[in-house]
CSV table of C-alpha atoms in Angstrom, one decimal:
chain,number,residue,atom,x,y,z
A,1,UNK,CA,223.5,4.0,142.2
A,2,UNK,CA,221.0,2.1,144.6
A,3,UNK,CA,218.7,4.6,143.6
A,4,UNK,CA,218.4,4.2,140.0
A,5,UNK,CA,215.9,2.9,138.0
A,6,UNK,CA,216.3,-0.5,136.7
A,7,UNK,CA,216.5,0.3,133.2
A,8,UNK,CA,218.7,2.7,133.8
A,9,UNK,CA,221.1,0.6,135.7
A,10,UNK,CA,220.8,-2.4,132.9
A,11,UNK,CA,221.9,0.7,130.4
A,12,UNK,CA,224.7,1.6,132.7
A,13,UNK,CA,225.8,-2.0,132.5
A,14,UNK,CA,225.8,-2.1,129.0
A,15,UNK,CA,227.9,1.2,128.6
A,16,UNK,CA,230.2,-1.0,131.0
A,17,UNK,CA,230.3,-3.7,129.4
A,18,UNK,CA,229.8,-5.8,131.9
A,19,UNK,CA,227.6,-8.6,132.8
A,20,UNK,CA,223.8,-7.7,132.4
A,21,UNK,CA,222.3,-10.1,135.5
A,22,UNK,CA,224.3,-8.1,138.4
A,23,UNK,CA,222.6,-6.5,140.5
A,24,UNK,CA,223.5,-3.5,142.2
A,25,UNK,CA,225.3,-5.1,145.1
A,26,UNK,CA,227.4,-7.4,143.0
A,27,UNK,CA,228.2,-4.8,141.0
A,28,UNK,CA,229.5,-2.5,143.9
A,29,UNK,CA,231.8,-5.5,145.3
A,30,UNK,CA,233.2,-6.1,141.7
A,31,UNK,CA,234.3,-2.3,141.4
A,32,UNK,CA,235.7,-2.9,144.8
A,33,UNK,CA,237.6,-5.8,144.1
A,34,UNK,CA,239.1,-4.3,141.3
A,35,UNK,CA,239.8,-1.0,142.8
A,36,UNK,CA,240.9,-2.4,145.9
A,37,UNK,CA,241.6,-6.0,146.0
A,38,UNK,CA,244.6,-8.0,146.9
A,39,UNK,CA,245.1,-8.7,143.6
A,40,UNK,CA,244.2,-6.0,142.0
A,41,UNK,CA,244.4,-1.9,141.2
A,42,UNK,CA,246.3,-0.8,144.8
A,43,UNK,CA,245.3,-3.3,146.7
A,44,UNK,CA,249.0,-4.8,147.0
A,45,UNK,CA,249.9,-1.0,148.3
A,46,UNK,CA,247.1,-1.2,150.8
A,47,UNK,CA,247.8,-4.8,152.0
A,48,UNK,CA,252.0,-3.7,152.7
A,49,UNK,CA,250.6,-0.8,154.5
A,50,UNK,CA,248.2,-3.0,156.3
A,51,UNK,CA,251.2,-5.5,157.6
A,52,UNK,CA,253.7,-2.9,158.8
A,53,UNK,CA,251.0,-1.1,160.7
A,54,UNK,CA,250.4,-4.7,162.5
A,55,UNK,CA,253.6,-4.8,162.9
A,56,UNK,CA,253.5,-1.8,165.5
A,57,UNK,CA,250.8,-2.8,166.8
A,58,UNK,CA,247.8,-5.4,166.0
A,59,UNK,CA,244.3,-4.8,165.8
A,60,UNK,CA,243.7,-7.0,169.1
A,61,UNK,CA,245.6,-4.4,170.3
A,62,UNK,CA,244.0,-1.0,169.0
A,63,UNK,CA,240.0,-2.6,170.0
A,64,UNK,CA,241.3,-3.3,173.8
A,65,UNK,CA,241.9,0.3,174.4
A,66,UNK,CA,238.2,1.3,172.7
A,67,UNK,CA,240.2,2.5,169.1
A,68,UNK,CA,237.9,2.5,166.6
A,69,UNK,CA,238.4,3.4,162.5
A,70,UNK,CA,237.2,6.6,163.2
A,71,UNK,CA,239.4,7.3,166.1
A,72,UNK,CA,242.1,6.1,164.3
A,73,UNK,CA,241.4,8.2,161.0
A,74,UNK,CA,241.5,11.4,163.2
A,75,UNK,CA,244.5,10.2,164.9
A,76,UNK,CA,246.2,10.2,161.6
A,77,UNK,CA,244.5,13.0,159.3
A,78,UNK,CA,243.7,15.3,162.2
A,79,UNK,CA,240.4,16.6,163.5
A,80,UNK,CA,237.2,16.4,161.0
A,81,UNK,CA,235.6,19.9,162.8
A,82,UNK,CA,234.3,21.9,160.8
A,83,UNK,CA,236.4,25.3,159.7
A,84,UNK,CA,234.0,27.6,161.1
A,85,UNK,CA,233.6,25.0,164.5
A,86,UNK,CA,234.8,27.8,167.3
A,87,UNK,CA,237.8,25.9,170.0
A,88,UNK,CA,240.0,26.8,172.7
A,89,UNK,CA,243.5,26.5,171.6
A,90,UNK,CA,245.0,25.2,175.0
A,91,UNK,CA,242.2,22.5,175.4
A,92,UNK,CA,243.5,21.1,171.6
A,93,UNK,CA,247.2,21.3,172.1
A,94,UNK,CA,249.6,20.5,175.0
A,95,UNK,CA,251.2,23.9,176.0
A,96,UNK,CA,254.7,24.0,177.3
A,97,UNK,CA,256.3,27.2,177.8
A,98,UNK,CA,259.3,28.8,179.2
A,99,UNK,CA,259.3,30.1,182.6
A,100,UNK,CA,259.6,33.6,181.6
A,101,UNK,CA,256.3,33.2,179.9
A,102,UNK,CA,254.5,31.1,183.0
A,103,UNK,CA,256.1,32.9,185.8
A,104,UNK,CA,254.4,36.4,184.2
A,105,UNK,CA,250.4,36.3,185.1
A,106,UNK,CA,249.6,39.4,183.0
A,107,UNK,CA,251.4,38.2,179.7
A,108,UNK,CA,249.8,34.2,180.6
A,109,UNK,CA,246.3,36.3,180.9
A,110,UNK,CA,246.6,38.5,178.3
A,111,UNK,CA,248.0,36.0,175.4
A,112,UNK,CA,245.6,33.1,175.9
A,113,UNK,CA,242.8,35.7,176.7
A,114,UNK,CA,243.6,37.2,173.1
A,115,UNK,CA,244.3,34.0,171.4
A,116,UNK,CA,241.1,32.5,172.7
A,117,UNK,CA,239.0,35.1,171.7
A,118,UNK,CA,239.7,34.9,167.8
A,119,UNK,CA,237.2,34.0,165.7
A,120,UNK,CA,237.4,30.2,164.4
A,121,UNK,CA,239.1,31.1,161.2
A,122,UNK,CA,241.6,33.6,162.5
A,123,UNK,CA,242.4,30.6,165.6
A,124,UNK,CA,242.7,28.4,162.2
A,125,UNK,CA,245.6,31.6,161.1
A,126,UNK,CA,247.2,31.5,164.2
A,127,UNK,CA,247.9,27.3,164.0
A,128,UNK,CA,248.8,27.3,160.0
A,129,UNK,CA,250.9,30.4,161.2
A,130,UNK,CA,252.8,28.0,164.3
A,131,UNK,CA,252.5,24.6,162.8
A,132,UNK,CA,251.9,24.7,159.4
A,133,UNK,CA,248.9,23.1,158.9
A,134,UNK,CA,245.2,24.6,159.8
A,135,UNK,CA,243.8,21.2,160.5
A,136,UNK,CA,243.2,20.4,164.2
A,137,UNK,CA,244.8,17.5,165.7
A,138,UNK,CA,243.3,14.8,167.8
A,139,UNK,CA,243.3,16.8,171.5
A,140,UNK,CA,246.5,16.2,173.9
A,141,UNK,CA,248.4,14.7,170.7
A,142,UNK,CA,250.3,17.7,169.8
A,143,UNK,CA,252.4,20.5,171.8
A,144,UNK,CA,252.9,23.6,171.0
A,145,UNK,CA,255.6,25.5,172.3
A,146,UNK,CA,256.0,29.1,173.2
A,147,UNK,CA,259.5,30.5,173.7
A,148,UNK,CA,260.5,34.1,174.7
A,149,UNK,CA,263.9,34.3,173.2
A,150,UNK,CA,264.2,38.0,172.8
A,151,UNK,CA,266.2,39.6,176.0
A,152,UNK,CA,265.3,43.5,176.1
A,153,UNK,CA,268.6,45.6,178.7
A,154,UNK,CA,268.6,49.1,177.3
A,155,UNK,CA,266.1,51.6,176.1
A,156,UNK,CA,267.1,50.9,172.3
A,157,UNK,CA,266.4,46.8,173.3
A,158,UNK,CA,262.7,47.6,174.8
A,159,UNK,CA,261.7,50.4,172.0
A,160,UNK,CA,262.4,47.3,169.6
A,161,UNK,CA,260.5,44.8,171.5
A,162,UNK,CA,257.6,47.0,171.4
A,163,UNK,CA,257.3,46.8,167.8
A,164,UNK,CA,258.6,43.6,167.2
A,165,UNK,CA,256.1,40.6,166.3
A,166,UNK,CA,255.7,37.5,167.1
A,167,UNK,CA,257.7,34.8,164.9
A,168,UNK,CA,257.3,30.8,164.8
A,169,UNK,CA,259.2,28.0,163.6
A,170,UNK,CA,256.5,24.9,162.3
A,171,UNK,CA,258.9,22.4,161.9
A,172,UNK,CA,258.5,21.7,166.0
A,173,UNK,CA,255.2,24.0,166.4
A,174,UNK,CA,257.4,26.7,168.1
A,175,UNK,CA,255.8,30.2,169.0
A,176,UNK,CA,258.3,33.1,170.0
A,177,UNK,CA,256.7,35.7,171.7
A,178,UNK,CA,258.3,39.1,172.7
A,179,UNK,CA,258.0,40.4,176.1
A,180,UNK,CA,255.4,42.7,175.9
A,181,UNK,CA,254.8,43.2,179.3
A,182,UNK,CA,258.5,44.1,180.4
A,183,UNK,CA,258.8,46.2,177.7
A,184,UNK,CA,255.4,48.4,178.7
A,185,UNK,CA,256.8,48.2,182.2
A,186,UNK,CA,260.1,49.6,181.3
A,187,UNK,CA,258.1,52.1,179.1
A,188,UNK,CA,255.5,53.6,182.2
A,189,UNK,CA,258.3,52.9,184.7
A,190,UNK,CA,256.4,50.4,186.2
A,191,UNK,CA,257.0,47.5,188.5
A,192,UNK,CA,256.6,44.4,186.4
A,193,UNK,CA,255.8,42.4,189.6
A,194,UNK,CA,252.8,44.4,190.5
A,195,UNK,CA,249.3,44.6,188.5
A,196,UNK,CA,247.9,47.1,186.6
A,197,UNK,CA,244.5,47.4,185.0
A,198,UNK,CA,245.4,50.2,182.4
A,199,UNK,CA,248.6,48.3,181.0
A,200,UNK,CA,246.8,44.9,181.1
A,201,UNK,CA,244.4,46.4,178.8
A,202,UNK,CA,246.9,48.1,176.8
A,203,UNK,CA,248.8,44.3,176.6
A,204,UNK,CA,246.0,42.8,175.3
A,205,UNK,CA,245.5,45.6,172.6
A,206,UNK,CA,249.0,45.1,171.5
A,207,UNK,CA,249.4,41.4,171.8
A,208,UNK,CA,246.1,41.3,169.5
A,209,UNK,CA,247.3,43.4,166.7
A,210,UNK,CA,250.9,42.2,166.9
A,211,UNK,CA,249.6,38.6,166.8
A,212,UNK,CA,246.8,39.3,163.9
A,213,UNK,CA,249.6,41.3,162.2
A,214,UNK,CA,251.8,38.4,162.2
A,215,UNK,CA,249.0,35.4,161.1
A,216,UNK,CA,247.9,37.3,158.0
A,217,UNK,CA,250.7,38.9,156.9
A,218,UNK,CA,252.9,35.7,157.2
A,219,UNK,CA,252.2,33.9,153.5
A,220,UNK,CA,253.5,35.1,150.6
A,221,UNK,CA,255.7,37.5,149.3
A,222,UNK,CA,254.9,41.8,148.4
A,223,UNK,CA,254.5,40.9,144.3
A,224,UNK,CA,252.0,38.9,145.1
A,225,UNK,CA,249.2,41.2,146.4
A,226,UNK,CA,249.4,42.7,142.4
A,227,UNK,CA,247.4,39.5,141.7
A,228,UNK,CA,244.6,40.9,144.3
A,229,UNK,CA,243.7,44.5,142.6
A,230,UNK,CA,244.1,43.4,139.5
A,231,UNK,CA,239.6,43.6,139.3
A,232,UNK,CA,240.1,47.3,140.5
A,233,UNK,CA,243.0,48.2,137.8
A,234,UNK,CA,240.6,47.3,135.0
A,235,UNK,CA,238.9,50.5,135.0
A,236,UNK,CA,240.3,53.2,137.8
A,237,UNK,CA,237.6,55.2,136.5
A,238,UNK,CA,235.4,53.7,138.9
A,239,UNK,CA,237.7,54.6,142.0
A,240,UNK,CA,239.7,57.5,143.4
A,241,UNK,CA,243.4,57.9,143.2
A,242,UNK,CA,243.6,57.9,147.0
A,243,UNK,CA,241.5,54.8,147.2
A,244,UNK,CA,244.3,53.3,146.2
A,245,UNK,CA,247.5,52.4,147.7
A,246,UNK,CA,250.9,52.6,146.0
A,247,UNK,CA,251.4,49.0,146.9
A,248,UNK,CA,247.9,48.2,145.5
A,249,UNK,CA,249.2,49.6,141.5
A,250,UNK,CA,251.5,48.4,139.0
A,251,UNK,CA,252.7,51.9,139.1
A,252,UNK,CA,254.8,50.9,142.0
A,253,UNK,CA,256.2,48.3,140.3
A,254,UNK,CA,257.0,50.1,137.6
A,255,UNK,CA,255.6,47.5,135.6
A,256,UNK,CA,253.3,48.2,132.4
A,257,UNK,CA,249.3,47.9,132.9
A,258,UNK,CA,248.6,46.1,130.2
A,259,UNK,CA,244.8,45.6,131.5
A,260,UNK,CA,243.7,49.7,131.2
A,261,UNK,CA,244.7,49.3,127.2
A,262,UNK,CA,247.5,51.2,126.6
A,263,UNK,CA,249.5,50.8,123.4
A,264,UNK,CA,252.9,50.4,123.8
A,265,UNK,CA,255.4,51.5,121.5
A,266,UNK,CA,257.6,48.7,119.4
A,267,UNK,CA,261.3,48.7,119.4
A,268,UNK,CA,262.4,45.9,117.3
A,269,UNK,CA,266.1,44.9,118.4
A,270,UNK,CA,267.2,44.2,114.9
A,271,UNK,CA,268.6,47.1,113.4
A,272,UNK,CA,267.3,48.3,109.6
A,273,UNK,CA,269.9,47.8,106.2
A,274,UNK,CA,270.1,51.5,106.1
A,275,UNK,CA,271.1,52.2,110.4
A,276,UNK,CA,273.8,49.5,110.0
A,277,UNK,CA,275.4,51.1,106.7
A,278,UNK,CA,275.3,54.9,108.3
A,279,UNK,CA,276.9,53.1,111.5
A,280,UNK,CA,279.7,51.8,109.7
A,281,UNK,CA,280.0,54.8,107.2
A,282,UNK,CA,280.5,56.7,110.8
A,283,UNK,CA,283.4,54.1,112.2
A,284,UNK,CA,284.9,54.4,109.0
A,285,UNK,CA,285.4,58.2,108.6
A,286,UNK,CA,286.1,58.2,112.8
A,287,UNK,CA,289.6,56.1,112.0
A,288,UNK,CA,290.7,57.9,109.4
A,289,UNK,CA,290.9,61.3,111.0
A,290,UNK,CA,293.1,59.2,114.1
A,291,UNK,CA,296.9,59.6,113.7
A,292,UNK,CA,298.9,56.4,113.2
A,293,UNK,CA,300.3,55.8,116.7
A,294,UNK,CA,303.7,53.7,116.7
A,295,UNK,CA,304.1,50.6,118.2
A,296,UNK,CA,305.5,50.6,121.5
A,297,UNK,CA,308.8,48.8,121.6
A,298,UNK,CA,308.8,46.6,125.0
A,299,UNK,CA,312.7,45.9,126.4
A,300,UNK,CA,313.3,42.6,127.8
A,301,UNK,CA,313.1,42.5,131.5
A,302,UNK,CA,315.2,40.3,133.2
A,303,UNK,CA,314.2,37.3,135.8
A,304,UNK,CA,312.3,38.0,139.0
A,305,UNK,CA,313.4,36.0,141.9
A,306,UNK,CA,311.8,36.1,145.5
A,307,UNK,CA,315.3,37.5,146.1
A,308,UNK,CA,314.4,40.7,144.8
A,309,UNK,CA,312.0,41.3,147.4
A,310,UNK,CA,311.7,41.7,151.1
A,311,UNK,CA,310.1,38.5,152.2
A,312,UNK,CA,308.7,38.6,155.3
A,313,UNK,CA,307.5,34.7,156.4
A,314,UNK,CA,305.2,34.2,159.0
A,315,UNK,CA,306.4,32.4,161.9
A,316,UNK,CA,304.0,30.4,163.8
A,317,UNK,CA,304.2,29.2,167.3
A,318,UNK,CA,304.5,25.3,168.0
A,319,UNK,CA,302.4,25.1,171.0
């Protein structure tokens, strides 16, 4: 608006209908004091906000310890880097883990090795995918934990840790992590205790695709991937059959494509005059070639009593 030409802005005015001498400034405080001031649009909203945050602490307070607005805004709405910014995830968050997880140097290595190397967006996956949110908070304000809940004993137990992946709970920015490690240990018959380069490397391969599996694949439910291929079912002409999958079609739904222009046949549910009057011609005929059947005559049965049972009652033990 500071940039326009002065005839514009007296036209702009006018539109307004507002008073023809302000200039810009005055006309940028007066949208402001209606928008936001005390008396005015939300400016009551902003003012009770403004008293119960003093009332936790004052300003006096918040400029002694170097706080400033934009501190504070990224305290509250979380970090403004960029999406494609790359970060280390255990430099933005406070880590606490179980001992099981700590007290293993290959799994330690190998997760926050993987992790760390993600791209920015898939690191952004990987925090909607524990917390629930893919913006950043400020650094050292947030934990996020990582549990190993999952105890492997028998050879059933560690073939199912193997394949398991990784699950999280966002409501307290939980991960829970299968023992990988163990598990490969068990597998190789191993030592767990002692290093090796060959199952390092294949821990890292598998925590990667486990923990990439579980980050996109987390959202959403199987219908909804229709929505995705629903460009490529406009003309399968173009394609393949094996380029696409069965879960890719709305063959596997057994759902119509009504994009590739098929007609489909109408059934109206309300039957014609002439269907009706053959129906009941039919139901007719049907009851007269069935015999008369007598009523049954039913003899009065005398009284039950709980008498004329064997009762067996329950006795229960006064302790």
């Amino acid at each position: 608006m500071k940039d326009m030409k002065p005839s514009d802005f007296a036209d702009f005015l006018t539109f307004e209908g507002v008073d023809e001498s302000l200039s810009v400034e005055a006309y940028i405080d007066k949208v402001l004091a209606e928008k936001f001031g005390p008396t005015f649009g939300i400016g009551w909203q902003l003012d009770s906000i403004r008293r119960g945050f003093t009332r936790v602490i004052t300003f006096n307070q918040l400029s002694r310890v170097g706080i400033t607005e934009a501190d504070l805004a990224e305290t509250i709405c979380g970090s403004t880097r960029g999406y494609d910014d790359d970060f280390d995830i255990n430099d933005v968050f406070r880590v606490a883990a179980d001992t099981e997880f700590t007290s293993c140097p290959p799994l330690v290595n190998g997760f926050w090795r993987t992790v760390n190397s993600f791209e920015p967006q898939l690191k952004r996956k990987f925090i909607k995918f524990v917390t629930g949110v893919d913006t950043l908070p400020l650094g050292g304000t947030e934990f996020l934990r990582i549990e190993m809940p999952f105890t492997a004993i028998s050879a059933p137990d560690h073939d199912k840790c193997l394949q398991m992946l990784p699950q999280a709970h966002t409501c307290d920015n939980t991960l829970e992590l299968p023992h990988y490690w163990k598990s490969l240990c068990w597998r190789e018959q191993h030592d767990e205790d002692k290093r090796s380069a060959a199952l390092e490397e294949e821990l890292a391969l598998l925590l990667r695709k486990k923990l990439q599996d579980a980050v996109e694949y987390s959202s959403g439910y199987g219908l909804d991937g229709t929505s995705e291929v629903t460009g490529v079912l406009d003309d399968k002409s173009l394609y393949a059959d094996d380029q696409l999958s069965k879960e890719e079609s709305y063959d596997s739904l057994g759902l119509p494509a009504l994009s590739e222009g098929h007609d489909l046949p109408f059934e109206s549910s309300q039957p014609s005059p002439q269907s009706f009057k053959h129906e009941e011609a039919e139901q007719q005929e049907e009851t007269e070639d069935i015999p008369a059947i007598p009523a049954a005559v039913v003899s009065p049965r005398p009284e039950e009593s709980y008498d004329d049972y064997d009762w067996e009652e329950e006795e229960q033990s006064v302790s």
